[in-house]
Short mmCIF file of C-alpha atoms in Angstrom, two decimals:
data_model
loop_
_atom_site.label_atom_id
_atom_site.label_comp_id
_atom_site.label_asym_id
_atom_site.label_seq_id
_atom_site.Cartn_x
_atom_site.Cartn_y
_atom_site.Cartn_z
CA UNK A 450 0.00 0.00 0.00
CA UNK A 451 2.91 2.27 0.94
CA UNK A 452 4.31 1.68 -2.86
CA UNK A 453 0.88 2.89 -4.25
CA UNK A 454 0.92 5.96 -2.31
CA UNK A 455 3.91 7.07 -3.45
CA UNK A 456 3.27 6.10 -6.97
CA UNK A 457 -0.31 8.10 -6.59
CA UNK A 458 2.04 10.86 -5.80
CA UNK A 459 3.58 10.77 -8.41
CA UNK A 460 0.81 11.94 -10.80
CA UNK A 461 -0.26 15.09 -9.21
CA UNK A 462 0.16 17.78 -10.99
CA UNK A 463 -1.69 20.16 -13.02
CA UNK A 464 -4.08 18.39 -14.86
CA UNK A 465 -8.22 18.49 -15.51
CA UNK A 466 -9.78 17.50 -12.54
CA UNK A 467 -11.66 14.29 -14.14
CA UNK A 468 -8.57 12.66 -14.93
CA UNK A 469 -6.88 12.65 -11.50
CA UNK A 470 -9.34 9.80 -10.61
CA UNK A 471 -8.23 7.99 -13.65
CA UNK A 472 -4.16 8.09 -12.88
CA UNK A 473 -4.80 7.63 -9.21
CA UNK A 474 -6.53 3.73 -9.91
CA UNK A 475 -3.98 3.43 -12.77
CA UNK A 476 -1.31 3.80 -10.56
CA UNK A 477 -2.66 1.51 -7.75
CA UNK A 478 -3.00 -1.06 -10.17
CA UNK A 479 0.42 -0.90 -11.60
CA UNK A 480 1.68 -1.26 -8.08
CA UNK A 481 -0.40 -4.44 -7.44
CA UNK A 482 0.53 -5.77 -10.87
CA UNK A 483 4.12 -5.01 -11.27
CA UNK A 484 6.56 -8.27 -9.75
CA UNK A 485 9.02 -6.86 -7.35
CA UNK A 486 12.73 -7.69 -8.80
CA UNK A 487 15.52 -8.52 -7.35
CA UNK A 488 18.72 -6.60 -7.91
CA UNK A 489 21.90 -8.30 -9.64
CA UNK A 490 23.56 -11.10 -7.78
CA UNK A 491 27.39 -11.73 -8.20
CA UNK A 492 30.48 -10.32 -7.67
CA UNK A 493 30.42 -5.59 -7.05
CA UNK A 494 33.46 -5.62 -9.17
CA UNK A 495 35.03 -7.24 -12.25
CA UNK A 496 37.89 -7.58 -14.46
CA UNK A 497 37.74 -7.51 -18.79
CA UNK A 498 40.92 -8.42 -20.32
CA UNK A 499 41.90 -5.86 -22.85
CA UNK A 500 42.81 -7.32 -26.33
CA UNK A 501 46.03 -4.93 -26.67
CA UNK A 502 48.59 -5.01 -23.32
CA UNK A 503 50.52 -2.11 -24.89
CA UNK A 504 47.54 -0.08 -24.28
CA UNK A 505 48.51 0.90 -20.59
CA UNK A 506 47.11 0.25 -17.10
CA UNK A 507 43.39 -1.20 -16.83
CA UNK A 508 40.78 1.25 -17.02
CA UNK A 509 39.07 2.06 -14.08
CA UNK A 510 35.24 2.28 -14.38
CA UNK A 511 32.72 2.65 -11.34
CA UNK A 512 28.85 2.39 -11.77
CA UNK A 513 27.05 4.39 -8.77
CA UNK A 514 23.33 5.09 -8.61
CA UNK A 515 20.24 3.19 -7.97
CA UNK A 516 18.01 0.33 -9.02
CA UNK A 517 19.51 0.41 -12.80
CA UNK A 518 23.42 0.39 -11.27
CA UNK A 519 22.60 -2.47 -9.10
CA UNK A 520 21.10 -4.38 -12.08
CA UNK A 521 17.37 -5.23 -11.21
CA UNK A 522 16.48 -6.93 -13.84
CA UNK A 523 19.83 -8.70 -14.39
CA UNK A 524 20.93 -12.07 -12.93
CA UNK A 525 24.33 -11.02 -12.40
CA UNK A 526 26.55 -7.80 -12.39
CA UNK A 527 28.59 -9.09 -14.85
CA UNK A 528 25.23 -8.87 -16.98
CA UNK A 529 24.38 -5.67 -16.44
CA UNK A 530 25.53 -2.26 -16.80
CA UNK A 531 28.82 -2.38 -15.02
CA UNK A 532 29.58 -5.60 -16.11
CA UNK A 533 28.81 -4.65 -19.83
CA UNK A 534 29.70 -1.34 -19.97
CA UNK A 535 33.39 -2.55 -19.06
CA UNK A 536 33.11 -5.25 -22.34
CA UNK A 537 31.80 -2.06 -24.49
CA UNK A 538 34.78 0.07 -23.24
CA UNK A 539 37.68 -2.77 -23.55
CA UNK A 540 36.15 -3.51 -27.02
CA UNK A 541 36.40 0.42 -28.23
CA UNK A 542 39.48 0.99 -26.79
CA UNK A 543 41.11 -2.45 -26.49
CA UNK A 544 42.66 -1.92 -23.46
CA UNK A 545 41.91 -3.91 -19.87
CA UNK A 546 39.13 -2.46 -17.63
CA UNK A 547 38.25 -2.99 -13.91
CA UNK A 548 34.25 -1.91 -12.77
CA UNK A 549 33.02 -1.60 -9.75
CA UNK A 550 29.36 -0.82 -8.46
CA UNK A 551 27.87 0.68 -5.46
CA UNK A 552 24.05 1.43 -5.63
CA UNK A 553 21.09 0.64 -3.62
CA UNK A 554 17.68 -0.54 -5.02
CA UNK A 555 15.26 2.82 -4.60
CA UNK A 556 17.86 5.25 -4.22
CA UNK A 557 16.61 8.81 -4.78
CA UNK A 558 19.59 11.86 -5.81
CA UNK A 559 19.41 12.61 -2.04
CA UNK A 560 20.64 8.66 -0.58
CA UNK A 561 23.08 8.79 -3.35
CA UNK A 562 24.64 11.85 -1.98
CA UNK A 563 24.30 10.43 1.61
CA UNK A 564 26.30 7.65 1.43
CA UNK A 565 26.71 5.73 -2.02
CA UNK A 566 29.46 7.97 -3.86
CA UNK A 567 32.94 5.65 -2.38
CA UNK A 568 35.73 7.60 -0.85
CA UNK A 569 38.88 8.75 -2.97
CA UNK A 570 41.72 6.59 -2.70
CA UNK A 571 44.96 5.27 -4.72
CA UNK A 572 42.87 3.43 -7.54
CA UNK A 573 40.40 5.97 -8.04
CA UNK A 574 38.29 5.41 -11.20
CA UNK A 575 39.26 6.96 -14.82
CA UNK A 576 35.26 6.59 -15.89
CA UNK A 577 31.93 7.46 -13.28
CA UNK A 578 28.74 6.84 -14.52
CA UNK A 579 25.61 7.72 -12.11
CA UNK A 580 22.16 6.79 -12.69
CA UNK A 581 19.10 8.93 -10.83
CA UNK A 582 15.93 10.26 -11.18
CA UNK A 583 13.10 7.35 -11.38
CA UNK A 584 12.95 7.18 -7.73
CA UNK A 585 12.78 10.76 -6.98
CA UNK A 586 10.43 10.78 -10.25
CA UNK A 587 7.55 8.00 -8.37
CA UNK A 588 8.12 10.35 -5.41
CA UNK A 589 7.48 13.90 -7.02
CA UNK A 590 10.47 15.66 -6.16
CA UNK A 591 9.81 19.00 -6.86
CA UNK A 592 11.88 20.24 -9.84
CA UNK A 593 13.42 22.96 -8.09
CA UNK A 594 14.99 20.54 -5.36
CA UNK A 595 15.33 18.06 -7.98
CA UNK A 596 18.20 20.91 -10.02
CA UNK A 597 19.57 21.01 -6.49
CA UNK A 598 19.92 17.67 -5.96
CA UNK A 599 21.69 16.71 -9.42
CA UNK A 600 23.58 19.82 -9.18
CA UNK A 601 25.02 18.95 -5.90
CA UNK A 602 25.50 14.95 -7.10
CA UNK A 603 27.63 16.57 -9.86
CA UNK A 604 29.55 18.79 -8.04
CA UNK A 605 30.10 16.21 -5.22
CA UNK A 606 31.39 13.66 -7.81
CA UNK A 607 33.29 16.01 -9.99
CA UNK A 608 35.27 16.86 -6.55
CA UNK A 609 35.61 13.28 -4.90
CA UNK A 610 37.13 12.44 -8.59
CA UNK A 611 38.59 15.60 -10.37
CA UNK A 612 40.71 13.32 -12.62
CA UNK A 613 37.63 11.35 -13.94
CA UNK A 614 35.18 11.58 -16.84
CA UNK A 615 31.80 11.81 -15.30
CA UNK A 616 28.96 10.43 -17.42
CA UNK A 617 25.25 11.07 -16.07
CA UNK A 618 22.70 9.10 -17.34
CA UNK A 619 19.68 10.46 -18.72
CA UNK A 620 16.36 9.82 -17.63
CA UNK A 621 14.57 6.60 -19.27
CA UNK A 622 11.63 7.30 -21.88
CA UNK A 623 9.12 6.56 -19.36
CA UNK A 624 6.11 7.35 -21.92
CA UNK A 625 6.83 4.38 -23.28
CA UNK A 626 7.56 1.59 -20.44
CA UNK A 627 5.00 -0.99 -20.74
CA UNK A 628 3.78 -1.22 -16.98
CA UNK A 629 2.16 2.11 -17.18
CA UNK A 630 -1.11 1.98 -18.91
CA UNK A 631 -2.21 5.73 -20.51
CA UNK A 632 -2.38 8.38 -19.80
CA UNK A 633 0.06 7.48 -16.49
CA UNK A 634 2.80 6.56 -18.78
CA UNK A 635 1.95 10.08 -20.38
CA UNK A 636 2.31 12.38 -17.08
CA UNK A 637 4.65 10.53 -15.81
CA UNK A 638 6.86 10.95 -18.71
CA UNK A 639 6.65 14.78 -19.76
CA UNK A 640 7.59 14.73 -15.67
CA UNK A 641 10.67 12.33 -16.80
CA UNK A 642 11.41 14.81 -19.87
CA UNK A 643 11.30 17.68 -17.77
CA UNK A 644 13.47 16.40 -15.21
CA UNK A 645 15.98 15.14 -18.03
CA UNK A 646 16.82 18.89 -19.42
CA UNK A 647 17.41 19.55 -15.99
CA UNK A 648 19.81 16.85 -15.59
CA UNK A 649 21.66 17.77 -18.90
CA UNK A 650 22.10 21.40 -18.01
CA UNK A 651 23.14 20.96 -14.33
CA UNK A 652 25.94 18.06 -15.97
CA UNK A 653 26.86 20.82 -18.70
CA UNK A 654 27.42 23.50 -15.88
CA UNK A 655 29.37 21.49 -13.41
CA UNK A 656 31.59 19.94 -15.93
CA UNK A 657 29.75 16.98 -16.38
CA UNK A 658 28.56 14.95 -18.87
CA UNK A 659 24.57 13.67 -19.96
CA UNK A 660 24.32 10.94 -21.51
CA UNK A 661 20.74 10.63 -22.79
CA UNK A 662 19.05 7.34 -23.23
CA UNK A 663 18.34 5.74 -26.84
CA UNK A 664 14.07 6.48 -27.26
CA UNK A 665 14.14 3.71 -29.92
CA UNK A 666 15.18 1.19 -26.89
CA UNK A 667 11.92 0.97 -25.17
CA UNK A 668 10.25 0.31 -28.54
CA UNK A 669 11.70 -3.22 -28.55
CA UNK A 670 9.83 -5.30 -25.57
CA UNK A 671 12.69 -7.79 -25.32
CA UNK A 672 14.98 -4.92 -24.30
CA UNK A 673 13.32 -5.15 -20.87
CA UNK A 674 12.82 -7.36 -17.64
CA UNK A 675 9.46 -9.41 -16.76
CA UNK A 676 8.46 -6.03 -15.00
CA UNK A 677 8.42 -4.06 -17.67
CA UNK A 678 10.22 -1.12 -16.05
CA UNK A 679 13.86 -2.16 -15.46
CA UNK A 680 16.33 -3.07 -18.47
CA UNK A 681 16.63 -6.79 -19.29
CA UNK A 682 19.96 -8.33 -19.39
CA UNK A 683 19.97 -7.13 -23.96
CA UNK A 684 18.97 -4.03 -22.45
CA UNK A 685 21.45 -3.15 -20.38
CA UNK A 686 24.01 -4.49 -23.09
CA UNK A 687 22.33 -1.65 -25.45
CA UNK A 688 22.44 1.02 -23.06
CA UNK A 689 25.50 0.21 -22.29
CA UNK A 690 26.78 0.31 -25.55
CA UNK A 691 25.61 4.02 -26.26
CA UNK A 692 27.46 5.05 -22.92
CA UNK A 693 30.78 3.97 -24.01
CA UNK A 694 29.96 5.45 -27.01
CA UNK A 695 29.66 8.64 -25.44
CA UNK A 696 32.81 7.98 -22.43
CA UNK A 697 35.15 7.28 -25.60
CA UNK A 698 34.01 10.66 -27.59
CA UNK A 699 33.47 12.97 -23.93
CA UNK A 700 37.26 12.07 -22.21
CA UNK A 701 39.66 14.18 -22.85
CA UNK A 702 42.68 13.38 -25.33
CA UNK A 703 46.30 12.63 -23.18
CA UNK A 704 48.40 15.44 -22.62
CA UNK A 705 51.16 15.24 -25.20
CA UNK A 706 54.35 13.89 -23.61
CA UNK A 707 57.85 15.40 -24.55
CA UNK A 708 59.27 14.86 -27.70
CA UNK A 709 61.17 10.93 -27.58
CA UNK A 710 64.86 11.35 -28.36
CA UNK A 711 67.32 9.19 -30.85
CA UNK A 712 67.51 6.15 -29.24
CA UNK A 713 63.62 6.28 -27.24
CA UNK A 714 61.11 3.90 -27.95
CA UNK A 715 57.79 5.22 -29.66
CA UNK A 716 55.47 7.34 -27.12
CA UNK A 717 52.35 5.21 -28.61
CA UNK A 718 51.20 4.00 -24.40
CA UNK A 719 48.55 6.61 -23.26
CA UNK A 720 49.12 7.46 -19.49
CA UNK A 721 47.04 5.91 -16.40
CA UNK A 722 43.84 6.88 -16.72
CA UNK A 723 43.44 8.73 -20.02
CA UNK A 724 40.87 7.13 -22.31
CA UNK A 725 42.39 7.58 -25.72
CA UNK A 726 40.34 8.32 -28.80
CA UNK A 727 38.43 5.45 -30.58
CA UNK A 728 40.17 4.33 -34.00
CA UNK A 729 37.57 1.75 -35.03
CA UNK A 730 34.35 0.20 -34.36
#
């Protein structure tokens, strides 16, 4: 009952009277209808070989966020988004990468803040990729606290890991997840859009980057779980392909090195934790 409240909240907003009814039973019903997933089993951190050595030191890649970084939906990590993610990244660039993941099933902007972002320390990641919003979306954050929120996430991340490329997820295209009957699946989502140009501004201003999610995903019904709200195991593959799509074209190019002298071997190694252009698909 608790769940449907909060999903009732969800769908106030300014709207004809007659159709608040409507979205109210709508969203009770989803609640009783939906099956409650588990998140991801398996090892919080992983290892993909790279196909090159040469290329330098793994890269370091650290999923942090909620229900979607802990893999509901999944079976394992390793078949999720971290898991994946790394496989897209070692395949671009083909160089060795390490994930991690740290996430908690119903995390809003504000728990993520609290307590899921890991200390700094010696093998601090190269790539950080968040994922927020549905939670604080089912529980009608107001959009003003919700640009403070993301702002601060941003800022907070941007300073735990200066040396990092920080990629922030864009909000899903809820308008078309098939647990929400219409017109939920309609308010809800202009809420989801709205929140989503928030996200990409407050990423653009604190020197982040938004990675928005693929539309044409949610067309294809195979792309997600037996809920129909979380990614399946192919979906999380395909987001995590456009991700590293956009890690490999948002980091920064390596600092050019001195010039090598007579008898120096070619400077062709990119330093620890640069994430050198993509050459080929």
């Amino acid at each position: 009952m608790k769940r449907a409240h909060s999903v009732a909240r969800a769908i106030r907003s300014p709207m004809p009277l007659l159709l608040a009814p409507v979205l109210a039973v709508q969203a009770w019903r989803t609640v009783r209808r939906t099956p409650r997933l588990d998140p991801a089993t398996g090892d919080e951190q992983g290892f993909v070989a790279g196909a090159d050595p040469g290329r330098g030191p793994a890269l370091r890649v650290m999923v942090i966020g909620e229900s979607t970084a802990v893999g509901v939906g999944a079976s394992r990590h390793a078949e999720a988004l971290p898991g994946f993610l790394a496989e897209e990244l070692g395949e671009r660039l083909r160089r060795s990468v390490a994930w991690s993941v740290s996430g908690r099933n119903g995390a809003t902007a504000r728990r993520i803040i609290g307590g899921l972002v890991p200390p700094a320390n010696g093998s601090a990641p190269n790539v950080v990729v968040v994922t927020t919003g549905i939670n604080d979306l089912i529980r009608r954050r107001p959009l003003r606290r919700w640009a403070a929120d993301v702002t601060e996430l941003v800022a907070l991340l941007r300073g735990r890991f200066p040396e990092a490329t920080v990629l922030v997820a864009g909000m899903p295209p809820v308008h078309r997840f098939p647990a929400l009957p219409r017109p939920l699946r309609s308010v809800l989502g202009a809420r989801a859009r709205a929140m989503d140009r928030i996200t990409r501004d407050a990423a653009a201003a604190g020197g982040a980057v938004h990675a928005p999610m693929d539309e044409a995903m949610a067309r294809d019904r195979r792309l997600f779980a037996a809920d129909g709200f979380h990614p399946s195991a192919a979906g999380y593959r395909a987001w995590a392909r456009d991700l590293a799509r956009v890690a490999v074209a948002a980091a920064p190019a390596p600092a050019p090195g001195p010039a090598p002298g007579p008898g120096d071997p070619p400077q062709d190694t990119p330093p620890a934790g640069a994430v050198p252009p993509r050459t080929a698909d």
